[in-house]
Coordinates of C-alpha atoms in Angstrom, one line a residue:
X18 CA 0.0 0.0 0.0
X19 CA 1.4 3.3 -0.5
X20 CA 1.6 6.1 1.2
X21 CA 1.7 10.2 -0.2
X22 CA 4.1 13.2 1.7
X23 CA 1.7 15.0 3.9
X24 CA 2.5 17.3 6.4
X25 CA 4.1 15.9 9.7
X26 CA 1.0 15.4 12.1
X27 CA 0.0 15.4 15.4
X28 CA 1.9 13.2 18.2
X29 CA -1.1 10.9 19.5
X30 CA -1.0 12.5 23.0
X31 CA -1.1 16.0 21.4
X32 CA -4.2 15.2 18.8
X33 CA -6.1 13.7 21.6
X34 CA -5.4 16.6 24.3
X35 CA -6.5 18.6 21.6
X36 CA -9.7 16.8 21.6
X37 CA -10.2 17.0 24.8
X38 CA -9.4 20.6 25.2
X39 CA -11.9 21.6 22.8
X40 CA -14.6 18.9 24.1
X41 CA -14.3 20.5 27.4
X42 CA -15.7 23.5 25.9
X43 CA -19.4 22.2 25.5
X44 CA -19.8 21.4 29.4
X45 CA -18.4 24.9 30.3
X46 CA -20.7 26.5 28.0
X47 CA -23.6 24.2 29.2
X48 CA -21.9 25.9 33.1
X49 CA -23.8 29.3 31.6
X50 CA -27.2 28.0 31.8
X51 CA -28.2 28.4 35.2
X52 CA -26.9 32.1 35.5
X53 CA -28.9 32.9 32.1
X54 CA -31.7 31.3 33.4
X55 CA -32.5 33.1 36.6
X56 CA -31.1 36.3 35.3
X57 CA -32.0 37.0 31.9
X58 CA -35.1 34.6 30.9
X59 CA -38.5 35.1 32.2
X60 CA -39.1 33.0 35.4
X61 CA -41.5 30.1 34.9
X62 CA -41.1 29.2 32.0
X63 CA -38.7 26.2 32.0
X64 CA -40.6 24.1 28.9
X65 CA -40.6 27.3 26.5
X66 CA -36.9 28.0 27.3
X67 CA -35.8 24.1 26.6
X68 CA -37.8 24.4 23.6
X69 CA -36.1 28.1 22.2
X70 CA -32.5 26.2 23.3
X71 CA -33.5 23.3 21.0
X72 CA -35.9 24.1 18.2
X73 CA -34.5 27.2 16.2
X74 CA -30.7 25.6 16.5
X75 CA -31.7 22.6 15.3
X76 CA -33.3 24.4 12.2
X77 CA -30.1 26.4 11.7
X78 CA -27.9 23.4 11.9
X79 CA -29.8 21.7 9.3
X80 CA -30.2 24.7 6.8
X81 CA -26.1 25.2 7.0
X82 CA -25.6 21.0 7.0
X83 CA -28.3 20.4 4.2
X84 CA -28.6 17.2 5.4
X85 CA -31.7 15.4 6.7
X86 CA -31.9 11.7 8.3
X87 CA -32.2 8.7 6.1
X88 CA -33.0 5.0 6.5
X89 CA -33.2 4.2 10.2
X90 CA -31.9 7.6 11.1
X91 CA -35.1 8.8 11.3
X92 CA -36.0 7.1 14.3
X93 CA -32.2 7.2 15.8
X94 CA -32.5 11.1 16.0
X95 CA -35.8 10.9 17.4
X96 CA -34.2 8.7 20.3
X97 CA -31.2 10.4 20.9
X98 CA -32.6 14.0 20.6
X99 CA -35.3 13.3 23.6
X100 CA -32.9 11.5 25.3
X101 CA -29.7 14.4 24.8
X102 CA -32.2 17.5 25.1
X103 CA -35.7 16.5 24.7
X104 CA -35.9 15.1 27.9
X105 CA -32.8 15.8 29.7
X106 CA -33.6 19.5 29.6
X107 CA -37.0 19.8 31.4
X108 CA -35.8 17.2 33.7
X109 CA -33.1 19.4 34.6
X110 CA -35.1 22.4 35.2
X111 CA -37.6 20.3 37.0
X112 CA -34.7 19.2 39.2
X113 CA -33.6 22.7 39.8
X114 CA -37.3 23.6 40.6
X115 CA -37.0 21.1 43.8
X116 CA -34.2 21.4 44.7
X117 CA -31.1 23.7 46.1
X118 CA -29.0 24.4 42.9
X119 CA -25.8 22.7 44.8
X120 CA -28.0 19.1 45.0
X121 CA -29.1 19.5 41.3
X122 CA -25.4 19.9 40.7
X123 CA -24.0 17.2 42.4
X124 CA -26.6 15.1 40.8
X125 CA -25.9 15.8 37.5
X126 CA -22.2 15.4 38.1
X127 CA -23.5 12.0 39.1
X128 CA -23.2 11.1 35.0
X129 CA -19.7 10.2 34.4
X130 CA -20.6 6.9 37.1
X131 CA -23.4 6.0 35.1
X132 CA -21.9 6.5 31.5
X133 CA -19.3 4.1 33.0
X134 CA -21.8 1.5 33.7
X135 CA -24.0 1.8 30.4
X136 CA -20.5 1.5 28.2
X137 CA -20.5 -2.1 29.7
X138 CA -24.1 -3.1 29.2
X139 CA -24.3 -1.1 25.5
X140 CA -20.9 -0.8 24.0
X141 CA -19.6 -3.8 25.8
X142 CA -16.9 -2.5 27.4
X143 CA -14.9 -3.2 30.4
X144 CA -15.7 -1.8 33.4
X145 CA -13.0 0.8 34.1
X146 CA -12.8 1.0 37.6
X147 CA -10.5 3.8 36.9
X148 CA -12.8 6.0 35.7
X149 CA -15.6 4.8 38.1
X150 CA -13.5 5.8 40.9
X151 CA -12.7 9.5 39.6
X152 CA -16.0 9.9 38.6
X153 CA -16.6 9.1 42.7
X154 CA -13.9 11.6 43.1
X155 CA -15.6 14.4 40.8
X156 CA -18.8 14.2 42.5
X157 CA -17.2 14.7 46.2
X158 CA -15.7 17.5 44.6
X159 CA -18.5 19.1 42.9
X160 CA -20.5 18.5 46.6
X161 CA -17.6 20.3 48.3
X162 CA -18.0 23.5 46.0
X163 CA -21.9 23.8 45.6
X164 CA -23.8 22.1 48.9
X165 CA -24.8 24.5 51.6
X166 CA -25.1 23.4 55.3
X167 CA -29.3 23.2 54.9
X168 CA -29.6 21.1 51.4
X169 CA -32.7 20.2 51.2
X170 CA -33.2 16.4 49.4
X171 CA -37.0 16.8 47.9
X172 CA -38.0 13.4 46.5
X173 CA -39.5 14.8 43.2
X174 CA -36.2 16.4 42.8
X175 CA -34.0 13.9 43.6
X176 CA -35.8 11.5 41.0
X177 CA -35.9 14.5 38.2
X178 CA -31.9 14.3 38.7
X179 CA -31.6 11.1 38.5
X180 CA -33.0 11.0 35.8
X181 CA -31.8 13.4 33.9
X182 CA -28.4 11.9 34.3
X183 CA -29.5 8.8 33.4
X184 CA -31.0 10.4 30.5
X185 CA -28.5 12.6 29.0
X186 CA -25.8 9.6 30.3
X187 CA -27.9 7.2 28.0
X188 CA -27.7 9.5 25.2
X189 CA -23.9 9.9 25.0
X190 CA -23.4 6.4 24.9
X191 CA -25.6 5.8 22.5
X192 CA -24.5 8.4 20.6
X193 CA -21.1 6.8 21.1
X194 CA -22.6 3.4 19.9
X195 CA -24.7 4.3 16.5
X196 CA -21.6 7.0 15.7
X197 CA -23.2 9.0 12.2
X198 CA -23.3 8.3 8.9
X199 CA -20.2 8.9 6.7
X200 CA -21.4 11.7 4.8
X201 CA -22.6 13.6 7.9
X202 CA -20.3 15.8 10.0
X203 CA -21.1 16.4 14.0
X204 CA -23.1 19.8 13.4
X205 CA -26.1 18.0 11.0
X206 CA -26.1 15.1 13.6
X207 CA -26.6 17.8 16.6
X208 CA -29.2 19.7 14.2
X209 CA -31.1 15.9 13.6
X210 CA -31.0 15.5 17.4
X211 CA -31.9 19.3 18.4
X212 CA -34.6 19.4 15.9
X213 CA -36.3 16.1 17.4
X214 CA -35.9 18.0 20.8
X215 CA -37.9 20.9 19.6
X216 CA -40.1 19.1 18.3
X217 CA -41.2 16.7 21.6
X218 CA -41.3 19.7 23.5
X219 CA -43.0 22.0 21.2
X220 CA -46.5 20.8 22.3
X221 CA -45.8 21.0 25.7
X222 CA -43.6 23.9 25.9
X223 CA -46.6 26.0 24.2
X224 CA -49.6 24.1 26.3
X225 CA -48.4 23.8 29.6
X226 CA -45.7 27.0 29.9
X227 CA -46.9 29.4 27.0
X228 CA -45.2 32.2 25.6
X229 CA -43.7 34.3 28.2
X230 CA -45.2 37.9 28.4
X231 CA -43.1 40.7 28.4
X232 CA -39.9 39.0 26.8
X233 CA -37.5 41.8 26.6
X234 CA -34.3 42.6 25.1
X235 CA -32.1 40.6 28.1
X236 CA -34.4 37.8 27.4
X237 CA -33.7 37.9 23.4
X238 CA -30.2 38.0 24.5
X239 CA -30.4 34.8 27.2
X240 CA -32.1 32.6 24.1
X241 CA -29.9 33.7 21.8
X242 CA -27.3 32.7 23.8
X243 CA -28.7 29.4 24.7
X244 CA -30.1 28.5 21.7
X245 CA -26.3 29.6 19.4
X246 CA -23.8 28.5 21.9
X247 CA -25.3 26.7 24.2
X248 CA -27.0 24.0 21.8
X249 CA -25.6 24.8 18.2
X250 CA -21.7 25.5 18.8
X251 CA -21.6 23.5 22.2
X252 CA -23.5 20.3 20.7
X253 CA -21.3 19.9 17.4
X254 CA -18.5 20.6 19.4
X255 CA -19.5 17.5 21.6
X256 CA -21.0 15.0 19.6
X257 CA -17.2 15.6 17.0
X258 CA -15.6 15.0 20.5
X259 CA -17.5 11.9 21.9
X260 CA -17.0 10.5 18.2
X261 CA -12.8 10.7 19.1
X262 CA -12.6 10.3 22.9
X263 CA -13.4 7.4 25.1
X264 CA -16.7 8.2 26.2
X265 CA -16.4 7.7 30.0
X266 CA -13.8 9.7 29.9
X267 CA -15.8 12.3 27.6
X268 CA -18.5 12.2 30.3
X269 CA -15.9 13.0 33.0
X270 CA -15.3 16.7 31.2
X271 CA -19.3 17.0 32.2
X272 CA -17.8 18.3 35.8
X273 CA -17.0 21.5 33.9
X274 CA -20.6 22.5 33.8
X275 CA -21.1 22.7 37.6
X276 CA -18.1 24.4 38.7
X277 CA -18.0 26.7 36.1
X278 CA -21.4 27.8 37.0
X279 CA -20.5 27.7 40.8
X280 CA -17.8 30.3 39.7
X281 CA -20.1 32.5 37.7
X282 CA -22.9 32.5 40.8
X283 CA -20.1 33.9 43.0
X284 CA -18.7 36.3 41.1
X285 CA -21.7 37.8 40.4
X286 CA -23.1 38.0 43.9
X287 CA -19.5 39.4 44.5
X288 CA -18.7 36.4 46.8
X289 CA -15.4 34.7 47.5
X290 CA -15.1 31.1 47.5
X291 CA -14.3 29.6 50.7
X292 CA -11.1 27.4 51.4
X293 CA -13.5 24.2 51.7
X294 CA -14.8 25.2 48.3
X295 CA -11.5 25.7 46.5
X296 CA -10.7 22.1 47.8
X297 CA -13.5 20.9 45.9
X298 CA -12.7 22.7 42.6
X299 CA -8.8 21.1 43.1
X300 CA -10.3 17.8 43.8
X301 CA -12.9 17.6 41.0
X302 CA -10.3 19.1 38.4
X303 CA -7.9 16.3 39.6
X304 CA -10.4 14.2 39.1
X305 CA -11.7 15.0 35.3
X306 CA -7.9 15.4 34.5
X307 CA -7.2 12.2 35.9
X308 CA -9.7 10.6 34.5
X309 CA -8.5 10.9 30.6
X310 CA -5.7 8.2 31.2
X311 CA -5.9 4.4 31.1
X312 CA -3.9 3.2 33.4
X313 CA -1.7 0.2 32.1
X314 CA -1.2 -1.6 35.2
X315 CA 0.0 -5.2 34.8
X316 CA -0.7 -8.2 37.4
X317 CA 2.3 -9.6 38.1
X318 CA 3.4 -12.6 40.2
X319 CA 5.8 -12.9 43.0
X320 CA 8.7 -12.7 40.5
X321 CA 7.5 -9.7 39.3
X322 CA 6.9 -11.0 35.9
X323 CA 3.4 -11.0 33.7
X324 CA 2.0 -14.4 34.9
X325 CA 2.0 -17.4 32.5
X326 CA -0.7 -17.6 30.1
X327 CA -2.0 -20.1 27.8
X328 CA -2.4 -18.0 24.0
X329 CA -3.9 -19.3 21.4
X330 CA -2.7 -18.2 18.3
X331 CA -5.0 -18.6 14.7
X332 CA -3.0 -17.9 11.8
X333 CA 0.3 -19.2 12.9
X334 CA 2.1 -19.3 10.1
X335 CA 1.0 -15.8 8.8
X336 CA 3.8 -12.7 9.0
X337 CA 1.6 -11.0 11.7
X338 CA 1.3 -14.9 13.4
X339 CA 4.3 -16.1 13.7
X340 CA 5.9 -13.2 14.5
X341 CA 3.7 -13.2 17.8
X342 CA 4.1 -16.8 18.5
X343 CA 7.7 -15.8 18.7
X344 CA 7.1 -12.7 21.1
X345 CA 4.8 -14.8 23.4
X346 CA 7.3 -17.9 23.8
X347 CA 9.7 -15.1 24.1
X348 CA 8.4 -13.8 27.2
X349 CA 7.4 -17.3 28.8
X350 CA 4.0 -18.0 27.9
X351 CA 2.1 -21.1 26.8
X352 CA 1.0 -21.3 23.0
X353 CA -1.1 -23.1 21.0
X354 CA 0.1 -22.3 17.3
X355 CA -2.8 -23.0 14.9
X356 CA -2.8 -22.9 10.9
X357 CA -4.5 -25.0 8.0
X358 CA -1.1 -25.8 7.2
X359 CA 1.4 -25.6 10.0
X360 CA 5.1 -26.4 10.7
X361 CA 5.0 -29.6 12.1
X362 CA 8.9 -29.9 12.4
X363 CA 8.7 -26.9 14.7
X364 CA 9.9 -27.8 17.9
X365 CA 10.0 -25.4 21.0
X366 CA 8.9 -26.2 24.7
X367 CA 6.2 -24.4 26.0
X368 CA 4.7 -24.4 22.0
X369 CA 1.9 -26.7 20.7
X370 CA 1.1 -26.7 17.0
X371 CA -1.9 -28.1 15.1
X372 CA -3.6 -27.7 12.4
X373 CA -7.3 -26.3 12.1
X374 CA -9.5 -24.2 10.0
X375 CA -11.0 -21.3 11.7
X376 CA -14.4 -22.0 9.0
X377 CA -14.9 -25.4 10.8
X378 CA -16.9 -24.3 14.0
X379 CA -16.8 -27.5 15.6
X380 CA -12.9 -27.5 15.7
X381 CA -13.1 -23.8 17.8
X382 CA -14.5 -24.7 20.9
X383 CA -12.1 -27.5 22.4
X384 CA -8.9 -25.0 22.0
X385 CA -10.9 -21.8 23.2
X386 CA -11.4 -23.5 26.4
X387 CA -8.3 -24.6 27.2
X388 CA -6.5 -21.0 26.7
X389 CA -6.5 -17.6 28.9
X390 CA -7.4 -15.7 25.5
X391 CA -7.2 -16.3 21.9
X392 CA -5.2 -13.8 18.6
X393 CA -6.8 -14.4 15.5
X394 CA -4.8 -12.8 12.8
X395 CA -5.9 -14.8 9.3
X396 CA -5.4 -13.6 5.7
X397 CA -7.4 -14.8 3.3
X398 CA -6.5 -15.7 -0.3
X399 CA -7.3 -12.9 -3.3
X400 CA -10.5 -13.5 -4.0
X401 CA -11.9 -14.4 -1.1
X402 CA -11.5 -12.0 1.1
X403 CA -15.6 -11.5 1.5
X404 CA -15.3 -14.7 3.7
X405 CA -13.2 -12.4 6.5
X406 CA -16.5 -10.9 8.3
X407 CA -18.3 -14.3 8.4
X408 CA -15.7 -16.2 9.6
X409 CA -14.6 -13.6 12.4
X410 CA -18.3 -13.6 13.5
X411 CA -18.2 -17.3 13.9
X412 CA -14.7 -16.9 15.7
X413 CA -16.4 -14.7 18.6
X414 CA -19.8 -17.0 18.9
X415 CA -16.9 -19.7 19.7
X416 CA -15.3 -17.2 21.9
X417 CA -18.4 -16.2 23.7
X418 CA -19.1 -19.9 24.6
X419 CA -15.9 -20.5 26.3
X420 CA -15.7 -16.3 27.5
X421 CA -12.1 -16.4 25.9
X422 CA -10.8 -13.1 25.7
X423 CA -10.3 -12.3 21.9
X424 CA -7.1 -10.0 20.2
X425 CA -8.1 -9.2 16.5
X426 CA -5.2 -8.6 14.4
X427 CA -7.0 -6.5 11.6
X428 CA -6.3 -4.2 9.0
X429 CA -6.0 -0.3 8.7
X430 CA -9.5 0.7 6.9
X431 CA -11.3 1.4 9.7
X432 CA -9.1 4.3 11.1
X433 CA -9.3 8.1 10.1
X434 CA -7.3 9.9 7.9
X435 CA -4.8 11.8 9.3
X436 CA -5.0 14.0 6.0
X437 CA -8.7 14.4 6.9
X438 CA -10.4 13.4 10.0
X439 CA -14.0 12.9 9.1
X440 CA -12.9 10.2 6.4
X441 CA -11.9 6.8 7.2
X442 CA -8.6 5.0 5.3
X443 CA -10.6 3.1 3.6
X444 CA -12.1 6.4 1.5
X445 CA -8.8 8.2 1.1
X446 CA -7.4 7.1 -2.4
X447 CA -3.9 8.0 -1.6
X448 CA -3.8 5.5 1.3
X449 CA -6.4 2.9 -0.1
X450 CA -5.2 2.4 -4.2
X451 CA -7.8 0.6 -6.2
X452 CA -6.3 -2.7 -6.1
X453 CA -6.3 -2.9 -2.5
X454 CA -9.9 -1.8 -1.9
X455 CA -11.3 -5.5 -1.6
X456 CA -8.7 -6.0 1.2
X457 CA -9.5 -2.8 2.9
X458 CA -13.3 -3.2 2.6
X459 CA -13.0 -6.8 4.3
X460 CA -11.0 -5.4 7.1
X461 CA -13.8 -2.8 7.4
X462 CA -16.2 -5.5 7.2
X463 CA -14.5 -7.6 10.0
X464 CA -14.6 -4.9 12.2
X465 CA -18.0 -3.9 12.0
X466 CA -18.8 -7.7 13.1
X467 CA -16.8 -7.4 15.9
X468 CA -18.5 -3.7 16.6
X469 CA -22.3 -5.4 16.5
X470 CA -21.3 -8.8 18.1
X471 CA -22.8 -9.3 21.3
X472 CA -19.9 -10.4 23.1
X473 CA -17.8 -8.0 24.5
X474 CA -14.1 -9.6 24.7
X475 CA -12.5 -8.7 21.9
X476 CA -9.9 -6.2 21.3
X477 CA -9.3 -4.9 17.7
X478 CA -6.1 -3.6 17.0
X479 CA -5.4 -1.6 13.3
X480 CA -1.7 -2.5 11.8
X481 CA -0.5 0.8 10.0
X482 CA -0.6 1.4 6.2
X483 CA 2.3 -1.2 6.0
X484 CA 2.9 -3.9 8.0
X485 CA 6.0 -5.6 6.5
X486 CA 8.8 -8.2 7.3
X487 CA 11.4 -7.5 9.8
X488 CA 13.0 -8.2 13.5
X489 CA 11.8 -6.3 16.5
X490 CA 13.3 -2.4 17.0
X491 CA 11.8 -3.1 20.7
X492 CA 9.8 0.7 19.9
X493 CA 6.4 1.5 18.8
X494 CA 3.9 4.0 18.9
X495 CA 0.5 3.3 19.7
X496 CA -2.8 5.1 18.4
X497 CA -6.5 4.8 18.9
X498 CA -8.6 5.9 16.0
X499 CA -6.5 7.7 13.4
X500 CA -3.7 6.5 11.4
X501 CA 0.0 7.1 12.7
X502 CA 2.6 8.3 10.1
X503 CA 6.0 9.8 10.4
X504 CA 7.1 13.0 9.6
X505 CA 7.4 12.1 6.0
X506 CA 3.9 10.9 6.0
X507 CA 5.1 7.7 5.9
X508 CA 3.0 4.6 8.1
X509 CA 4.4 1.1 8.5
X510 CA 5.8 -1.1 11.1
X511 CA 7.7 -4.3 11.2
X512 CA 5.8 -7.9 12.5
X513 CA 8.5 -8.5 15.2
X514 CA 7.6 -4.8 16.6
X515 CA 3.8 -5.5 16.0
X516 CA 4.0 -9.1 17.7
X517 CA 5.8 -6.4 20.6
X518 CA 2.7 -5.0 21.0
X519 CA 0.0 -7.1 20.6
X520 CA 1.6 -9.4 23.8
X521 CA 1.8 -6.2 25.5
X522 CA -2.0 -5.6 25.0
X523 CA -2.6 -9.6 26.1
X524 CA -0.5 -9.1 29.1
X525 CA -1.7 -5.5 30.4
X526 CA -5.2 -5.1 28.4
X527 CA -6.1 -1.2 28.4
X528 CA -9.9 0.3 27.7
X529 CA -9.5 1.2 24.0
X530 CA -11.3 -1.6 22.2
X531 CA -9.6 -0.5 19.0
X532 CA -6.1 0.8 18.9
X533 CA -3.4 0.9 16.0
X534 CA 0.5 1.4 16.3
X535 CA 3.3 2.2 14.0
X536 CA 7.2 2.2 14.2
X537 CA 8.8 4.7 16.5
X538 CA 11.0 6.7 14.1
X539 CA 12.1 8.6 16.8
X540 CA 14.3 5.8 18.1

């Protein structure tokens, strides 16, 4: 595959602290609301100012996007937009109707926890217990900054916070889940959701609130405001970033909103913040910082070595394959080597070779559950390279009877661009030449199955544009969504420093569910 000169790009940790510098600007616009609210809308109305924040935006966005919802879009925009706005936004006013502003607060800071438990049931995820904890963290620290000694907890309140984390919470993972169609950018999916908002509250904003009497020129300005930056700009911004980011640790930026609206309520009423307060802003910023890492902590054993593990390799005799037969034996561990044809005369302790095709089901099961977790890194011949995407579906029912974790060694169409973000390899003609479009569209295809499989254990992990023969440098770079090149817009790496890091990823699994790597040229 070739590859064209483009201009050197982002390091990985820069593009995705860029990211998540820019993300973090939609929950400290959303920190605004409260002080437009209560000082420049008319009081009462909460359902008529929800509906102004999501109606006209939603309009705009789709006039500038010219793009409306196809296929089963229709009814995904309806869901998200009630669940994003539609109904997170009266719940929240209903909340703040009930309750003391610092309870509300803390509720909704609540989100990050249950974003972290609906990634497991809806994306399949693993539980980060990271994240859960900081998320914990965040919430102390948001209660430190807004409760007051006489909180009141109203039971109507309480449940319309709940809820509304639960709500919005729901949203962003689903949102996370369904992703947009390719020829749709994040502002016409926030004008498809906003829209749906304003149009579920529309009924109800004008029956049950009405139209506000008296709305004067403070008022235009507070739904102006609310409507243009805190739905339009805010919501593209965050539905581009959630598309990027790992979205627990997107939801963890959500402790912007309280604490930047804890700041604006004091200055103001011309109030300092108190020391116990300024703990809690150090402690919940700790915490949403903190919370953007994965922590790579190993289990070790008493030696202070990765414990022994039985691997299962499919493909064995492949580049990719043997290469991480090698690695694993390498570093002590147990393989089973597998291949239609294998190298019977191969003879190494600790290795087991035998032959087996991954199409005959019945031949799966009996190895899955004998080993800790399973790579399957196959190539299949020219011409039948449709046959990936079945046979990797068949692979994880196997693996979901025996709950074998599963490392797919893919292929490089399903990453972005790093010449243009919003389009995938695959669609990039000077990464993705004709004659390699079959390949490319069945390593999409294989990673879409693994995407809508209902077993979770698998880890999918993108090769760069060339993954060619060669020992281990012991270096590599790793990636998550966007392909890595060097500052000649070159992407490769070798097998030996691939087979480096796929053990790596058996021995010390992290929370990205697809990652790529490429050769560290800086070594």
């Amino acid at each position: 595959m070739t590859t064209t000169t483009t201009p050197a790009p982002l390091t990985t940790t820069a593009a995705r602290t860029g990211w998540t510098a820019l993300t973090a600007i939609a929950p400290a616009v959303w920190g605004t609301t409260y002080i437009v609210t209560t000082h420049l809308l008319p009081a009462g109305h909460p359902l008529f100012a929800a509906l102004m924040r999501s109606l006209p935006a939603g309009l705009i966005a789709l006039l500038l996007s010219r793009r409306l919802p196809h296929g089963s879009w229709w009814w995904k925009s309806a869901v998200l937009g009630v669940l994003n706005m539609g109904a997170f936004f009266p719940l929240l006013f209903l909340a703040a109707q009930h309750l003391p502003g610092g309870v509300a607060a803390t509720l909704g800071a609540a989100q990050p926890i249950v974003v972290a438990f609906l990634a497991v049931a809806i994306l399949h995820e693993r539980l980060s217990t990271w994240r859960i904890a900081w998320g914990v963290v965040g919430v102390l620290g948001v209660a430190l900054v807004v409760l007051g000694p006489g909180a009141a907890l109203d039971p109507i309140g309480l449940l319309a916070g709940l809820a509304g984390a639960v709500s919005m919470g729901t949203g962003v993972v689903l949102t996370k889940r369904w992703g947009r169609p390719d020829d749709v950018g994040a502002l016409g999916l926030a004008g498809w959701q906003l829209t749906a908002a304003g149009l579920v509250l529309l009924a109800p904003a004008l029956l049950v609130d009405g139209i506000p009497p008296g709305i004067d020129g403070p008022a235009v300005a507070g739904y102006l405001w609310l409507g243009l930056v805190g739905a339009l700009l805010s919501y593209t911004i965050w539905f581009a970033g959630i598309r990027r980011l790992p979205v627990t640790a997107t939801a963890l930026l959500g402790l912007l909103s309280p604490l930047v609206a804890a700041i604006l309520g004091a200055t103001l009423a011309g109030e300092a913040l108190t020391l116990v307060q300024l703990a809690g802003f150090a402690v919940a910023l700790t915490a949403m910082v903190a919370g953007q890492f994965t922590p790579r902590h190993a289990p070790v054993n008493e030696e202070g070595t990765h414990p022994v593990m039985k691997i299962a390799v499919f493909g064995a005799t492949g580049m990719a394959g043997s290469a991480i037969v090698t690695e694993a034996l390498t570093r002590g561990h147990v393989v089973t080597a597998l291949s239609r044809r294998p190298d019977v005369e191969v003879d190494r302790d600790r290795l087991a070779v035998q032959a087996l095709d991954v199409a005959d089901p019945d031949t799966l099961d009996p190895v899955l559950a004998e080993v800790d977790t399973a790579v399957l890194s196959i190539r299949l011949a020219p011409g039948d390279e449709q046959r990936l995407a079945p046979l990797t579906h068949g692979f994880l029912d196997a693996a979901a009877r025996s709950g074998t974790r599963v490392l797919v060694v893919g292929g490089s169409a399903p990453l972005r661009s790093p010449d243009d973000p919003d389009r995938l390899v695959i669609d990039d003609p000077n990464r993705v030449p004709d004659g390699w479009r079959a390949v490319a569209q069945a390593s999409l295809d294989q990673f879409r199955v693994c995407q809508d499989h209902p077993y979770g254990e698998w880890t999918y992990v993108s090769p760069p544009a060339v993954l060619e023969p060669g020992a281990r440098a012991g270096r590599y770079r790793r990636g998550v969504t966007t392909l890595l090149t060097d500052d000649s817009g070159d992407s490769r790496i070798t097998a030996g420093d691939l087979a480096i890091a796929v053990v790596d990823e058996l021995e010390s699994p992290g929370d990205d569910r697809h990652f790529t790597v490429a050769r560290d040229h800086t070594a």
